Short mmCIF file of C-alpha atoms in Angstrom, two decimals:
data_model
loop_
_atom_site.label_atom_id
_atom_site.label_comp_id
_atom_site.label_asym_id
_atom_site.label_seq_id
_atom_site.Cartn_x
_atom_site.Cartn_y
_atom_site.Cartn_z
CA UNK P 1 -0.01 0.00 -0.02
CA UNK P 2 1.46 3.39 -0.97
CA UNK P 3 1.89 6.21 1.52
CA UNK P 4 -0.86 8.18 -0.25
CA UNK P 5 -3.21 5.19 -0.08
CA UNK P 6 -2.55 4.44 3.58
CA UNK P 7 -3.26 8.05 4.57
CA UNK P 8 -7.01 7.29 4.21
CA UNK P 9 -6.65 4.70 6.99
CA UNK P 10 -4.27 6.71 9.22
CA UNK P 11 -4.84 8.26 12.59
CA UNK P 12 -3.92 11.66 11.15
CA UNK P 13 -6.59 11.44 8.54
CA UNK P 14 -9.15 10.30 11.13
CA UNK P 15 -8.42 13.35 13.25
CA UNK P 16 -8.78 15.67 10.24
CA UNK P 17 -12.09 14.02 9.37
CA UNK P 18 -13.44 14.23 12.92
CA UNK P 19 -13.77 10.44 13.26
CA UNK P 20 -10.80 9.62 15.52
CA UNK P 21 -12.83 7.75 18.13
CA UNK P 22 -14.43 4.31 18.16
CA UNK P 23 -18.14 3.85 17.45
CA UNK P 24 -19.91 3.28 20.78
CA UNK P 25 -23.53 2.63 19.77
CA UNK P 26 -25.32 -0.14 17.95
CA UNK P 27 -24.85 -1.07 14.36
CA UNK P 28 -28.42 0.02 13.61
CA UNK P 29 -27.60 3.40 15.06
CA UNK P 30 -24.51 3.51 12.90
CA UNK P 31 -26.67 3.13 9.78
CA UNK P 32 -29.11 5.79 10.88
CA UNK P 33 -26.21 8.11 11.42
CA UNK P 34 -24.59 7.25 8.05
CA UNK P 35 -27.69 7.75 5.99
CA UNK P 36 -28.14 11.09 7.66
CA UNK P 37 -24.99 12.18 5.76
CA UNK P 38 -26.72 11.75 2.38
CA UNK P 39 -28.04 14.65 0.38
CA UNK P 40 -31.62 14.34 -0.60
CA UNK P 41 -32.62 12.82 -3.96
CA UNK P 42 -33.88 15.22 -6.56
CA UNK P 43 -37.24 14.76 -8.17
CA UNK P 44 -40.62 13.50 -6.96
CA UNK P 45 -40.97 11.48 -3.80
CA UNK P 46 -44.23 9.77 -4.67
CA UNK P 47 -43.71 6.07 -4.59
CA UNK P 48 -43.87 4.01 -7.81
CA UNK P 49 -45.98 0.88 -7.79
CA UNK P 50 -43.78 -2.18 -8.02
CA UNK P 51 -44.82 -5.81 -8.22
CA UNK P 52 -43.42 -8.21 -5.57
CA UNK P 53 -40.92 -10.77 -6.78
CA UNK P 54 -42.39 -13.54 -8.84
CA UNK P 55 -43.26 -16.60 -6.70
CA UNK P 56 -40.96 -19.52 -7.46
CA UNK P 57 -40.30 -22.67 -5.47
CA UNK P 58 -37.20 -22.02 -3.34
CA UNK P 59 -34.35 -24.48 -3.43
CA UNK P 60 -34.03 -26.96 -0.59
CA UNK P 61 -31.09 -26.53 1.69
CA UNK P 62 -29.32 -29.42 -0.03
CA UNK P 63 -30.02 -27.98 -3.46
CA UNK P 64 -28.86 -24.48 -2.34
CA UNK P 65 -25.59 -26.00 -0.94
CA UNK P 66 -24.89 -27.66 -4.26
CA UNK P 67 -25.47 -24.47 -6.28
CA UNK P 68 -23.27 -22.36 -3.88
CA UNK P 69 -20.35 -24.74 -4.07
CA UNK P 70 -20.41 -24.96 -7.89
CA UNK P 71 -17.84 -22.56 -9.40
CA UNK P 72 -18.98 -19.64 -11.55
CA UNK P 73 -17.00 -19.44 -14.79
CA UNK P 74 -15.31 -16.02 -14.60
CA UNK P 75 -13.86 -15.00 -17.89
CA UNK P 76 -10.52 -13.15 -18.36
CA UNK P 77 -12.38 -10.24 -19.85
CA UNK P 78 -14.56 -9.91 -16.76
CA UNK P 79 -11.57 -10.14 -14.44
CA UNK P 80 -9.78 -7.50 -16.51
CA UNK P 81 -12.77 -5.19 -16.46
CA UNK P 82 -12.92 -5.45 -12.64
CA UNK P 83 -9.26 -4.45 -12.41
CA UNK P 84 -9.78 -1.53 -14.73
CA UNK P 85 -13.13 -0.27 -13.41
CA UNK P 86 -13.05 -1.27 -9.79
CA UNK P 87 -16.37 -3.11 -9.97
CA UNK P 88 -18.17 -5.75 -12.08
CA UNK P 89 -21.71 -6.77 -12.49
CA UNK P 90 -21.90 -10.50 -13.29
CA UNK P 91 -25.05 -11.99 -14.87
CA UNK P 92 -26.83 -15.11 -13.67
CA UNK P 93 -24.57 -15.77 -10.61
CA UNK P 94 -27.53 -17.13 -8.72
CA UNK P 95 -30.69 -18.91 -9.82
CA UNK P 96 -34.23 -17.48 -9.15
CA UNK P 97 -34.88 -20.48 -6.85
CA UNK P 98 -31.69 -19.78 -4.83
CA UNK P 99 -32.68 -16.16 -4.46
CA UNK P 100 -36.15 -17.17 -3.37
CA UNK P 101 -34.65 -19.26 -0.58
CA UNK P 102 -32.59 -16.30 0.58
CA UNK P 103 -35.52 -13.93 0.37
CA UNK P 104 -37.77 -16.11 2.51
CA UNK P 105 -35.11 -16.17 5.21
CA UNK P 106 -34.59 -12.42 5.07
CA UNK P 107 -38.33 -11.81 5.39
CA UNK P 108 -38.52 -14.14 8.35
CA UNK P 109 -35.67 -12.60 10.24
CA UNK P 110 -36.90 -9.05 9.41
CA UNK P 111 -40.31 -9.88 10.80
CA UNK P 112 -38.78 -11.37 13.93
CA UNK P 113 -36.47 -8.50 14.64
CA UNK P 114 -36.79 -4.88 15.81
CA UNK P 115 -37.46 -3.61 12.28
CA UNK P 116 -35.75 -0.83 10.38
CA UNK P 117 -34.29 2.22 12.12
CA UNK P 118 -35.57 5.75 11.92
CA UNK P 119 -34.09 6.07 8.44
CA UNK P 120 -36.14 3.20 7.06
CA UNK P 121 -33.01 1.12 6.57
CA UNK P 122 -32.70 -2.33 8.08
CA UNK P 123 -29.29 -3.83 8.58
CA UNK P 124 -28.73 -7.31 10.01
CA UNK P 125 -25.12 -8.38 10.42
CA UNK P 126 -23.34 -11.71 10.92
CA UNK P 127 -26.41 -13.71 9.92
CA UNK P 128 -24.25 -16.81 9.31
CA UNK P 129 -23.70 -16.96 13.09
CA UNK P 130 -27.43 -17.27 13.71
CA UNK P 131 -29.92 -20.16 13.30
CA UNK P 132 -30.35 -19.73 9.53
CA UNK P 133 -28.60 -22.45 7.62
CA UNK P 134 -29.72 -20.76 4.41
CA UNK P 135 -27.93 -17.41 5.19
CA UNK P 136 -24.95 -19.38 6.46
CA UNK P 137 -24.69 -21.10 3.09
CA UNK P 138 -24.78 -17.78 1.25
CA UNK P 139 -22.22 -16.09 3.51
CA UNK P 140 -19.69 -18.94 3.31
CA UNK P 141 -20.42 -19.84 -0.33
CA UNK P 142 -17.29 -21.05 -2.20
CA UNK P 143 -19.00 -19.87 -5.41
CA UNK P 144 -18.90 -16.28 -4.19
CA UNK P 145 -15.68 -16.53 -2.17
CA UNK P 146 -13.80 -17.91 -5.09
CA UNK P 147 -15.10 -15.15 -7.30
CA UNK P 148 -13.88 -12.66 -4.69
CA UNK P 149 -10.39 -14.18 -4.67
CA UNK P 150 -10.15 -14.41 -8.41
CA UNK P 151 -11.26 -10.82 -8.92
CA UNK P 152 -8.70 -9.63 -6.40
CA UNK P 153 -6.08 -11.88 -7.91
CA UNK P 154 -5.16 -13.50 -4.53
CA UNK P 155 -4.85 -17.14 -3.63
CA UNK P 156 -7.58 -17.16 -0.93
CA UNK P 157 -10.19 -14.84 0.51
CA UNK P 158 -11.60 -14.62 4.08
CA UNK P 159 -14.95 -13.26 5.09
CA UNK P 160 -15.02 -9.98 6.90
CA UNK P 161 -18.77 -10.02 7.54
CA UNK P 162 -22.09 -10.55 5.85
CA UNK P 163 -25.06 -8.15 5.84
CA UNK P 164 -28.76 -8.28 5.14
CA UNK P 165 -29.68 -4.81 3.89
CA UNK P 166 -33.24 -3.80 3.33
CA UNK P 167 -34.36 -0.31 2.17
CA UNK P 168 -37.98 0.11 3.02
CA UNK P 169 -40.25 2.02 0.62
CA UNK P 170 -39.49 5.71 0.95
CA UNK P 171 -36.01 5.18 2.48
CA UNK P 172 -33.58 7.77 1.12
CA UNK P 173 -30.13 7.87 -0.34
CA UNK P 174 -27.03 6.02 0.71
CA UNK P 175 -24.30 8.68 0.39
CA UNK P 176 -21.30 8.48 -1.85
CA UNK P 177 -18.54 6.53 -0.21
CA UNK P 178 -15.80 3.96 -0.56
CA UNK P 179 -15.38 1.04 1.73
CA UNK P 180 -11.71 1.45 2.49
CA UNK P 181 -12.89 4.38 4.57
CA UNK P 182 -14.90 1.95 6.72
CA UNK P 183 -13.11 -1.39 6.90
CA UNK P 184 -10.34 -1.49 9.47
CA UNK P 185 -8.23 -3.79 7.34
CA UNK P 186 -4.82 -2.61 6.20
CA UNK P 187 -4.97 -4.09 2.67
CA UNK P 188 -6.05 -3.04 -0.81
CA UNK P 189 -7.32 -6.58 -1.45
CA UNK P 190 -10.89 -6.18 -0.18
CA UNK P 191 -14.05 -6.66 -2.22
CA UNK P 192 -17.73 -6.79 -1.43
CA UNK P 193 -20.43 -8.82 -3.22
CA UNK P 194 -23.86 -7.17 -3.49
CA UNK P 195 -26.69 -9.74 -4.05
CA UNK P 196 -30.12 -8.35 -4.78
CA UNK P 197 -32.84 -10.77 -3.75
CA UNK P 198 -35.10 -9.43 -6.51
CA UNK P 199 -34.62 -7.49 -9.71
CA UNK P 200 -33.85 -3.86 -8.91
CA UNK P 201 -35.39 -1.32 -11.31
CA UNK P 202 -34.07 2.22 -11.33
CA UNK P 203 -36.79 3.67 -8.98
CA UNK P 204 -35.78 1.08 -6.32
CA UNK P 205 -32.25 2.54 -6.01
CA UNK P 206 -29.75 0.09 -7.45
CA UNK P 207 -26.19 0.34 -6.18
CA UNK P 208 -24.28 2.82 -8.47
CA UNK P 209 -20.57 2.82 -9.12
CA UNK P 210 -18.04 5.45 -10.14
CA UNK P 211 -16.07 3.68 -12.86
CA UNK P 212 -12.25 3.60 -12.87
CA UNK P 213 -9.84 1.93 -10.44
CA UNK P 214 -8.20 5.29 -9.52
CA UNK P 215 -11.39 7.35 -9.49
CA UNK P 216 -11.21 7.73 -5.77
CA UNK P 217 -8.32 10.15 -6.29
CA UNK P 218 -10.77 12.61 -7.92
CA UNK P 219 -12.47 13.02 -4.53
CA UNK P 220 -9.32 12.68 -2.44
CA UNK P 221 -9.41 16.28 -1.24
CA UNK P 222 -13.06 16.34 -0.24
CA UNK P 223 -13.17 16.57 3.59
CA UNK P 224 -15.28 13.97 5.31
CA UNK P 225 -18.25 15.44 7.17
CA UNK P 226 -19.43 13.45 10.16
CA UNK P 227 -22.47 15.67 10.86
CA UNK P 228 -23.76 16.96 7.50
CA UNK P 229 -24.17 16.27 3.81
CA UNK P 230 -21.19 18.23 2.45
CA UNK P 231 -19.12 15.12 1.78
CA UNK P 232 -21.83 13.49 -0.32
CA UNK P 233 -22.38 16.67 -2.27
CA UNK P 234 -18.65 17.33 -2.58
CA UNK P 235 -17.84 13.92 -3.98
CA UNK P 236 -20.80 14.28 -6.45
CA UNK P 237 -19.56 17.68 -7.54
CA UNK P 238 -15.99 16.49 -7.97
CA UNK P 239 -17.14 13.55 -10.11
CA UNK P 240 -19.34 15.76 -12.20
CA UNK P 241 -16.59 18.26 -12.86
CA UNK P 242 -14.13 15.48 -13.87
CA UNK P 243 -16.66 13.74 -16.13
CA UNK P 244 -16.52 10.51 -14.15
CA UNK P 245 -18.75 7.78 -15.59
CA UNK P 246 -21.36 6.62 -13.08
CA UNK P 247 -23.04 3.24 -13.66
CA UNK P 248 -26.45 3.35 -12.02
CA UNK P 249 -28.04 0.70 -14.27
CA UNK P 250 -30.77 -1.62 -12.91
CA UNK P 251 -29.95 -5.13 -11.69
CA UNK P 252 -31.48 -8.10 -13.42
CA UNK P 253 -32.69 -11.05 -11.30
CA UNK P 254 -29.67 -13.16 -10.48
CA UNK P 255 -27.17 -10.45 -11.32
CA UNK P 256 -24.49 -9.90 -8.60
CA UNK P 257 -21.99 -7.08 -8.33
CA UNK P 258 -18.57 -7.04 -6.83
CA UNK P 259 -16.91 -3.76 -5.92
CA UNK P 260 -13.38 -3.06 -4.72
CA UNK P 261 -13.00 -1.32 -1.40
CA UNK P 262 -11.62 1.68 -3.16
CA UNK P 263 -14.54 1.94 -5.61
CA UNK P 264 -16.78 4.90 -4.81
CA UNK P 265 -20.47 3.99 -4.85
CA UNK P 266 -23.86 5.18 -3.70
CA UNK P 267 -27.54 4.38 -4.02
CA UNK P 268 -30.61 6.48 -4.58
CA UNK P 269 -33.50 6.10 -2.29
CA UNK P 270 -36.13 3.42 -2.75
CA UNK P 271 -39.01 5.14 -4.44
CA UNK P 272 -41.14 2.06 -4.94
CA UNK P 273 -43.82 0.32 -2.90
CA UNK P 274 -41.66 -2.75 -2.35
CA UNK P 275 -38.63 -3.17 -0.01
CA UNK P 276 -35.23 -3.36 -1.70
CA UNK P 277 -33.73 -6.48 -0.13
CA UNK P 278 -30.07 -7.33 -0.58
CA UNK P 279 -27.43 -9.62 0.94
CA UNK P 280 -23.83 -8.36 0.89
CA UNK P 281 -20.65 -10.06 1.97
CA UNK P 282 -17.21 -8.46 2.27
CA UNK P 283 -14.03 -10.47 1.67
CA UNK P 284 -10.33 -9.74 2.22
CA UNK P 285 -7.13 -11.43 1.17
CA UNK P 286 -5.89 -14.11 3.51
CA UNK P 287 -2.90 -12.72 5.42
CA UNK P 288 -4.30 -9.17 5.79
CA UNK P 289 -3.75 -7.16 8.98
CA UNK P 290 -5.99 -5.04 11.20
CA UNK P 291 -5.21 -1.33 10.93
CA UNK P 292 -3.24 0.30 13.69
CA UNK P 293 -6.11 2.53 14.89
CA UNK P 294 -9.79 1.71 13.94
CA UNK P 295 -12.14 4.68 13.97
CA UNK P 296 -15.88 5.48 14.21
CA UNK P 297 -16.50 4.96 10.49
CA UNK P 298 -15.56 1.30 11.01
CA UNK P 299 -18.73 0.95 13.16
CA UNK P 300 -18.92 -1.96 15.60
CA UNK P 301 -15.98 -3.75 13.87
CA UNK P 302 -15.04 -5.78 16.93
CA UNK P 303 -18.09 -8.10 16.48
CA UNK P 304 -16.69 -8.93 13.04
CA UNK P 305 -13.04 -9.39 14.02
CA UNK P 306 -13.22 -10.63 17.59
CA UNK P 307 -9.76 -10.93 19.18
CA UNK P 308 -7.98 -9.33 16.21
CA UNK P 309 -5.19 -7.05 17.43
CA UNK P 310 -4.23 -3.75 15.76
CA UNK P 311 -1.35 -4.25 13.31
CA UNK P 312 -1.53 -8.07 13.40
CA UNK P 313 -2.64 -10.65 10.81
CA UNK P 314 -6.38 -11.31 11.02
CA UNK P 315 -7.10 -14.97 11.74
CA UNK P 316 -10.18 -15.35 13.93
CA UNK P 317 -12.90 -18.08 14.01
CA UNK P 318 -15.33 -15.57 12.51
CA UNK P 319 -13.14 -14.87 9.50
CA UNK P 320 -12.62 -18.26 7.85
CA UNK P 321 -11.27 -18.80 4.35
CA UNK P 322 -14.37 -19.10 2.07
CA UNK P 323 -12.71 -19.46 -1.39
CA UNK P 324 -12.39 -23.19 -1.41
#
């Protein structure tokens, strides 16, 4: 990692950004805080009618396990595009029946929990540690873990954590950000899979990416704002002035994206009558270390890396190798 790259993760940069303290509240409270940093969407706020996902018979647990351990044939062109652009959207990574199995579990857990926060955003973390064998299979899936390792160009990948992310109808923007600003892992080899559990049309707020592996440098001088929307606006203005291409295209059913930790991304609000339900899993290269000084933008990271010590190689029971 270069000196310029590592500055983003440094204690000095954290002090300058006003985030040089650990997060001391819940992960749900973290998401409510984070969405409060987003500028409002432009345009009408009236919700667009959207049909629920088509009913299909979900895979059994055994069928799902078989699909998730079967390799996805990643092409050299796709791997090269990821290296050049910092993200890739891969078609037909998961079958409609596999997604139906995941969706049923997400709906069950959402109904059993405390519900979304004040922002209308529901985040459930570390679901593979719970009682859901289905979500455990998704989080530890060799099909996805191998894709993560191959896209990064590393021998093996470990799981950082999994998420269930649900934007309720009317929930607003997720602000521009890049994940290296959040993950307390001192490595450039970090990638996140984003798995929609239904097709995501434009009004539902698909994840959108700033194309280009070094595009983050365009916004490097925008100061992080921990209490207002100036960072979100500043990044958008910087990208607009530089002519950065932003891919905010819809997601087809079964399409899965992978974005590098240094790929800027955001999402518009969900302006439909259906929740936008997603599973996301973050992976890092085997052998990576914890940063020297985690900060508040890393959230409640200790639940994801229990026992990991600053500056040392991450190797905990909650971060197994998932690429084989």
